[in-house]
PDB file of C-alpha atoms in Angstrom:
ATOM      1  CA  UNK A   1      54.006   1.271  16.336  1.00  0.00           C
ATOM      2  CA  UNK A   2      51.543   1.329  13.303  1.00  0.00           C
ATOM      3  CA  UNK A   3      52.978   1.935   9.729  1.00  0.00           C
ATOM      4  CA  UNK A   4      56.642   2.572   8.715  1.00  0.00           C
ATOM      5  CA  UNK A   5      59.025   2.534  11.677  1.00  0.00           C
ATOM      6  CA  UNK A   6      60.484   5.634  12.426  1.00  0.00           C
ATOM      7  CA  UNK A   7      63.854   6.224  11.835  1.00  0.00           C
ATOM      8  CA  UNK A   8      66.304   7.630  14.717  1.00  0.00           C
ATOM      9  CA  UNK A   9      69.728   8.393  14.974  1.00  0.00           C
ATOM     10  CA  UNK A  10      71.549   8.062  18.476  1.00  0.00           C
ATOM     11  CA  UNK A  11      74.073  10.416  19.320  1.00  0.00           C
ATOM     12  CA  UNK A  12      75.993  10.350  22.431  1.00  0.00           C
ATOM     13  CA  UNK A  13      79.955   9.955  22.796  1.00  0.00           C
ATOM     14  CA  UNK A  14      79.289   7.573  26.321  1.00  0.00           C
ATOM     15  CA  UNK A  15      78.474   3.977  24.445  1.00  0.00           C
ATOM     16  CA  UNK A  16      76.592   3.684  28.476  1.00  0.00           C
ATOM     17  CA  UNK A  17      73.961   6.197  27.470  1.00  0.00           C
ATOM     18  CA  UNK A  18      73.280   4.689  23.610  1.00  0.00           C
ATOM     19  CA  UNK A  19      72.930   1.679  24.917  1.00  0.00           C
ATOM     20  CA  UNK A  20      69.699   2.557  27.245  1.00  0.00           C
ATOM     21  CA  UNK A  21      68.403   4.991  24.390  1.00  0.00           C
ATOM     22  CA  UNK A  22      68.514   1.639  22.226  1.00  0.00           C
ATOM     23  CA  UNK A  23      67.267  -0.817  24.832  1.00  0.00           C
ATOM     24  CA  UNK A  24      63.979   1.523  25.340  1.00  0.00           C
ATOM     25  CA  UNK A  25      63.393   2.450  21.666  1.00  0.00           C
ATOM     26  CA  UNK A  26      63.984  -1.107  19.871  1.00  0.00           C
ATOM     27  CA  UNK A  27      60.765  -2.474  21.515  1.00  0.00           C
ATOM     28  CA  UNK A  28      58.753   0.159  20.246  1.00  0.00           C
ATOM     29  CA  UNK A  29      59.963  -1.102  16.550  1.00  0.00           C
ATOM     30  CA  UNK A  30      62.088   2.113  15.533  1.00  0.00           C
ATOM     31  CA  UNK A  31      64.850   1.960  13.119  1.00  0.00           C
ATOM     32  CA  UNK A  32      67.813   2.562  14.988  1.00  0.00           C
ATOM     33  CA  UNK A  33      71.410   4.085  14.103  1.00  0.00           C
ATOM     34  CA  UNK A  34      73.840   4.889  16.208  1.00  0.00           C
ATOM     35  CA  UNK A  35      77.293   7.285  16.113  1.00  0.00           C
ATOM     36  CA  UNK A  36      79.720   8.611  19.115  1.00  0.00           C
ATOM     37  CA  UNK A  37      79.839  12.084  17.981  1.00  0.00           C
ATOM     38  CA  UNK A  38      78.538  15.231  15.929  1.00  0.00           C
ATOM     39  CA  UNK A  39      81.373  14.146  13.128  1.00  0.00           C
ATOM     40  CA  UNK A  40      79.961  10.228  13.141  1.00  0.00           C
ATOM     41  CA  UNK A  41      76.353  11.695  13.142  1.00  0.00           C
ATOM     42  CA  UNK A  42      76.740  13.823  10.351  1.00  0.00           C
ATOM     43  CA  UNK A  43      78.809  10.814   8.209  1.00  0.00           C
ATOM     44  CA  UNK A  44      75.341   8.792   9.381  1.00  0.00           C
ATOM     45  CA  UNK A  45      73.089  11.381   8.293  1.00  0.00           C
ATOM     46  CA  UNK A  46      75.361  12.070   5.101  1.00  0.00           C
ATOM     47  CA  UNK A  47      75.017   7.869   4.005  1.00  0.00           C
ATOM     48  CA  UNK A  48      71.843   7.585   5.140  1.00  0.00           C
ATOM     49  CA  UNK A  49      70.015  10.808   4.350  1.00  0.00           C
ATOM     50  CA  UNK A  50      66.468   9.241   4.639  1.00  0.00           C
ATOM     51  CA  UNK A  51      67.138  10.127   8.744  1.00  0.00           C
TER      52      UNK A  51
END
């Protein structure tokens, strides 16, 4: 990817499932967060608001 990396946020409560979202979007150069849930997301999103 060309530019500024774009930022993503994970969600998914099965660590299984973030793992293969992050093992197919980290060679693409994307910023990656993760959380297990809707409440972690939103504490993500909250500290992190540039997402």
């Amino acid at each position: 990817m060309r530019g500024i990396p774009p930022k993503i946020l994970i969600v998914d409560d099965n660590p299984e499932n973030r793992a293969v979202f992050r093992n197919m979007l980290s060679p693409l150069g994307a910023e990656l967060s993760e959380a297990g849930d809707g409440r972690d997301s939103f504490r993500n999103w909250y500290k992190n608001n540039e997402l």
